[in-house]
Amino acid sequence: MVKVKTIVRIQEEESRETQNDIFKRHKNTDSTLHPFQQAREYVRALNAAKLEKIFAKPFIAALKDHTDSVLSLARSDKYLSLAVSGSANGEIKLWDLTKMTCKLSMNEAHAGFVNGLSMRGDYFASAGRDSVIKLWSFDGNSEIYNSSMPLNAVDISWEGDLFASCGHDGVQVWDFKRSEPLSEYQWGSDSTTKIKYNPTEFHLLGTTVTDRSIILIDTRANSCLQKFTLKMKSNDFAWNPREPMNFTVANEDTNLYTFDMRNLSEPIKIHKDHINAVTSVSYSPTGREFASGSFDKTVRIFDVRDGRSKEVYHTRRMQWIHAVEFTGDGKFVLTGSDDTNVRVWKAKADEQLKTLMPREQEAINYRERLKKKYQYVPEMRRILKHRHLPRYLFKTRKIKQIQKESEFRKERNRRAHTKPENIKNIKEKSTVVINEEE
Amino acid sequence: METKLNAKLATAHKYYRDGRSANYETQILLTQQNGYLEPDEGEKTYKVNQKQLKEIVPEYSSRHIFDLNLSFGPYALDYTMNGTSLLLGGRKGHIALMNWREAKLMTEFHLKELVRDVKFLQNELLFAVAQRKGLYIYDSQGIEVHALKTHIEPQKLEYLPYHFLLVSANNHGFLKYLDISVGKPAAEHRFHFENVNDMKRNPWNGVICVGDARGIVTMWTPNINKPVVRLIAHNGPCKSLAIDSRGLYLATGGADCKVKIFDIRSLGNPLQEYWTEVPCNSLSISQTGLLSMSSLSEVKIWKDWQLEKQKSPYMSHICTSSIADTQFVPYEDFLGIGTANGFSNICIPGSGLANYDSNEANIFQTKRQRQEQEVHNLLEKLPPDTIVLNPHEIGTVDKASEEVIKAEEKAEKEEKERLENEKKKKKKKEKEKKKVKESVHTKKVREKIQDSLMEKKKDKLEQKEKMAKDIQFLMDATADLFDVPKKKKKINEE
């Protein structure tokens, strides 16, 4: 007799044991069962890019308790949910970000602008135009330090009970226990706008000055360490928390510049995209990205290695942004703007905040991978790059584009009519720093 | 920069290698074995008939060897992707949809019209029928969902599952692609066919193959309005076609009593030629690569037919009447045969793939799973441009020089502009025509025409009434003569 075997399909073998059980899935990777694999994967990638756009809802909440424009923001390095904001009428508010409520409100903390805020451990310091620095604990009690000049910024040191302030006449370093500054640094008659302690070298201070210069100070010595000048004034200064030799400055000329401290002759990266003066910059704790706020009423999020922003946030009601701050978990961005609101944004616009089931997480990971794989395909890039912009921004950007093109054309023509030996190749980076001193 | 690129390439290669090895490891999961028929020494497999098989195969298989006697044949048939549902279309108008595994009839109706071909769409819920005048789509309850009268007298139907395209060909020389997800035509090709005898899709790349009465096999894609391949296969009509699931081999059966096997990658001379006593009416190839040839009432199944010319078939079967259509059941060891007298299901061990992939075709699909798969398939619907002879082209780098690409782009742009201009011109002409018409038919003229029409109508009505009255009068007058009871009654009442 012949030997025979046939396929037997019995439904009972495929059924579930209980109702809550999952169905049996069969997998066969034979390529004849999966025709058009490449094309289908590409369509899946396109869908992933489109889903990213659908889910992109970055705005979370506006904290509306202030009655005047918000000038300064700081977040706690110890408590994830705590942040503090100061406004132009002297109010300081401590926020609980998990509940989106105001935890503590000091209505007459300063007479006039609250220009500087800083938070470390269980304290936060505020500096005002009224020449007063206040060191607050979370119950609302404060110690007062009287400075000799109207103040622009304050920063508490990462180690030891020290803080530094800067104002119209220079920089002062203070001890918590002393009412007089430990040391003072002065240069010329220009005002110092921002001051930041380096997160690893605790003696190192970075400051921006209104005479367009940026100064690095070693507090152990009595004079400035390094000074270099850009074409225009810098508004804010931020150290990269993971690569602490690098820092980024927000400049009045619409750009941000990332420098390596060891080579200040040119920036490592120029970050373009804003169309008006950049007022503030804040690093994510990962050190991979930073957020910047600008007078063009937008927040942009940049990759540290990238010259163009990867995200832009705006709302119709948000006015000039004075301060931005990344939260401690790197998931949110806070902005303080002229319209008296502190706003909370997601750092990744399409991120889902709920707890995800493992399968959901897997699907998201798969989509991310697909997007990465096909990111250079023109259609994908068009979808991924597109961001809606308000009309004034869109128009101005277009004008800038035209200007740039005409400059390029002019340069090209000039080169075409110059002797080859006279043509100079000037890198854009090398034109950023106009003066460097030690 | 180079180190960065190298690092990226290295990771890409690593992903590729890891993926391959992971893919290889999944073979452990292929637990089931394909069917087979192994003869003892001196025995021949083709001598085993269905009667004998019925006694030795498992109960499941023997239960499913059956014949249906139906009287509206010859029958065309189609299976769903997962092989669960069977659709029968009798030439005289009988349509039956059944779950053949459970022997459950889902719907049955009679169209009282010629039915040329039937085809399932994305799942068993919808199917298309090529009727005498047009193409119709029905749902699983037998309700007519769409009537597509632009598809005139369709001869053969084919469905491309990943593109959601329904293809119909007719003898007037039209090959039409219909996107069934949006209900719009995707492409329409005009060709010069004598007679569409058979049309099959290449499951690997979605190219449509048409065999016509001149013996020419043409291959079509939706985005090119000429055949991408034109193959003179037979000296006489090409009666039937089949393409294997890997898209490598094409089998054509002609009226010259030959069945030729071609390698699709290098068409030219056939690889093998088989000779049949009577022209082969229907060809089909199973997932594992068995070829069935049917001529008159006999069907022969061949194994390894492409590698070398076989001397004897693997199996054979003789039906009670002439065969119209055959199709192997996906993922099962069965062959469905549509005959002039009905339908028969015969067991061919080793014709189906034992290990299926539930993401592609789930055999025991629940309602929920079917719904979910439909949505996913729709999301991943491929654009018609992805149908090309070599599907691997997608996802590779276009290595053409910059000049070529630019020239192509330019040509494309010009073509677009030209089309737009034509459209604009047409619109303009239409507008002008309308204007002219309106100026001629001024209001007064229109009113006059309308009035005259009304008068004519009135005259006609009056005439009719007059006639009616005359007739009535005559009837009344002559009523007494013929003794009409009704009229008498009336008189009594009065």
Short mmCIF file of C-alpha atoms in Angstrom, two decimals, chain A residues 1-16 22-47 51 269 305 359 366 369 372-377, chain B residues 8 15 23 26 30 33-40 43 48 53 56 58 60-61 102 162-163 203-206 246 331-333 347 349 352-360 362-364 366 369 379-383 386 394:
data_model
loop_
_atom_site.label_atom_id
_atom_site.label_comp_id
_atom_site.label_asym_id
_atom_site.label_seq_id
_atom_site.Cartn_x
_atom_site.Cartn_y
_atom_site.Cartn_z
CA MET A 1 0.00 0.00 0.00
CA VAL A 2 1.05 3.58 -0.55
CA LYS A 3 1.97 5.70 2.41
CA VAL A 4 -0.13 8.80 2.66
CA LYS A 5 -0.25 11.89 4.82
CA THR A 6 -2.58 14.82 4.44
CA ILE A 7 -2.98 18.12 6.24
CA VAL A 8 -5.64 17.93 8.93
CA ARG A 9 -7.10 21.17 10.22
CA ILE A 10 -9.20 20.86 13.34
CA GLN A 11 -10.75 23.95 14.81
CA GLU A 12 -10.66 22.60 18.37
CA GLU A 13 -6.87 22.54 18.30
CA GLU A 14 -6.79 26.25 17.50
CA SER A 15 -9.37 27.32 20.08
CA ARG A 16 -8.51 29.03 23.32
CA ILE A 22 -5.14 34.86 23.67
CA PHE A 23 -5.57 33.23 20.28
CA LYS A 24 -2.85 31.01 18.87
CA ARG A 25 -0.81 32.77 16.24
CA HIS A 26 1.18 30.95 13.61
CA LYS A 27 4.27 32.37 12.03
CA ASN A 28 5.91 31.30 8.82
CA THR A 29 8.66 33.49 7.43
CA ASP A 30 8.63 31.84 4.01
CA SER A 31 8.95 34.76 1.62
CA THR A 32 6.33 33.43 -0.82
CA LEU A 33 3.73 33.93 1.89
CA HIS A 34 4.73 37.56 2.25
CA PRO A 35 4.80 39.17 -1.18
CA PHE A 36 5.53 42.91 -1.61
CA GLN A 37 7.42 42.98 1.67
CA GLN A 38 9.48 46.03 0.83
CA ALA A 39 6.56 48.02 -0.51
CA ARG A 40 4.37 47.13 2.42
CA GLU A 41 7.04 48.11 4.88
CA TYR A 42 7.42 51.45 3.16
CA VAL A 43 3.67 52.08 3.31
CA ARG A 44 3.80 51.15 6.98
CA ALA A 45 6.60 53.67 7.50
CA LEU A 46 4.56 56.35 5.76
CA ASN A 47 1.64 55.54 8.02
CA LEU A 51 0.42 58.88 12.83
CA LYS A 269 27.37 74.36 15.97
CA ARG A 305 24.20 68.12 17.04
CA ARG A 359 2.16 45.66 23.02
CA TYR A 366 8.46 49.48 15.67
CA ARG A 369 12.40 52.18 13.82
CA LYS A 372 14.36 56.02 11.12
CA LYS A 373 14.89 53.52 8.34
CA TYR A 374 13.06 55.52 5.69
CA GLN A 375 13.84 59.02 6.96
CA TYR A 376 15.78 60.00 3.85
CA VAL A 377 13.07 59.10 1.35
CA LYS B 8 25.92 53.75 10.59
CA TYR B 15 20.53 44.68 12.07
CA ASN B 23 14.31 34.68 10.85
CA THR B 26 11.73 30.85 13.63
CA LEU B 30 7.13 25.29 11.78
CA GLN B 33 4.59 18.70 7.96
CA ASN B 34 3.29 18.96 4.41
CA GLY B 35 1.29 16.03 3.08
CA TYR B 36 2.74 13.36 0.82
CA LEU B 37 1.93 10.23 -1.12
CA GLU B 38 4.73 7.67 -1.14
CA PRO B 39 4.43 4.52 -3.25
CA ASP B 40 5.84 1.16 -2.28
CA GLU B 43 3.52 0.96 -7.19
CA VAL B 48 -4.24 5.71 -6.69
CA LEU B 53 -7.65 7.45 -1.07
CA ILE B 56 -6.74 5.34 3.67
CA PRO B 58 -7.54 10.51 7.83
CA TYR B 60 -10.92 14.76 8.07
CA SER B 61 -9.66 14.38 4.51
CA GLU B 102 -17.85 22.91 7.59
CA TYR B 162 -2.53 43.91 -1.41
CA HIS B 163 -3.54 46.70 -3.78
CA PRO B 203 1.05 36.46 -6.94
CA TRP B 204 4.65 37.52 -6.44
CA ASN B 205 4.59 40.89 -8.22
CA GLY B 206 0.93 41.58 -8.96
CA ARG B 246 7.04 32.39 -6.25
CA TYR B 331 -3.26 25.62 2.92
CA GLU B 332 -5.17 22.39 2.24
CA ASP B 333 -4.52 19.14 0.37
CA CYS B 347 -7.77 15.11 -2.28
CA PRO B 349 -1.78 14.92 -0.73
CA GLY B 352 -1.05 22.61 0.41
CA LEU B 353 1.32 24.40 2.79
CA ALA B 354 0.93 22.96 6.27
CA ASN B 355 2.44 25.92 8.14
CA TYR B 356 0.48 29.07 7.59
CA ASP B 357 1.07 32.60 8.79
CA SER B 358 -1.86 33.98 10.72
CA ASN B 359 -0.90 37.54 9.87
CA GLU B 360 -1.33 36.88 6.17
CA ASN B 362 -5.75 33.09 9.23
CA ILE B 363 -7.55 29.84 8.62
CA PHE B 364 -9.71 29.75 11.73
CA THR B 366 -12.90 34.84 14.31
CA GLN B 369 -9.85 38.97 13.82
CA LEU B 379 -4.05 50.85 6.21
CA GLU B 380 -1.28 49.07 4.38
CA LYS B 381 -2.90 49.31 1.00
CA LEU B 382 -0.23 49.60 -1.67
CA PRO B 383 -0.44 52.24 -4.37
CA THR B 386 4.18 49.34 -6.71
CA ILE B 394 11.30 49.21 -4.28
#
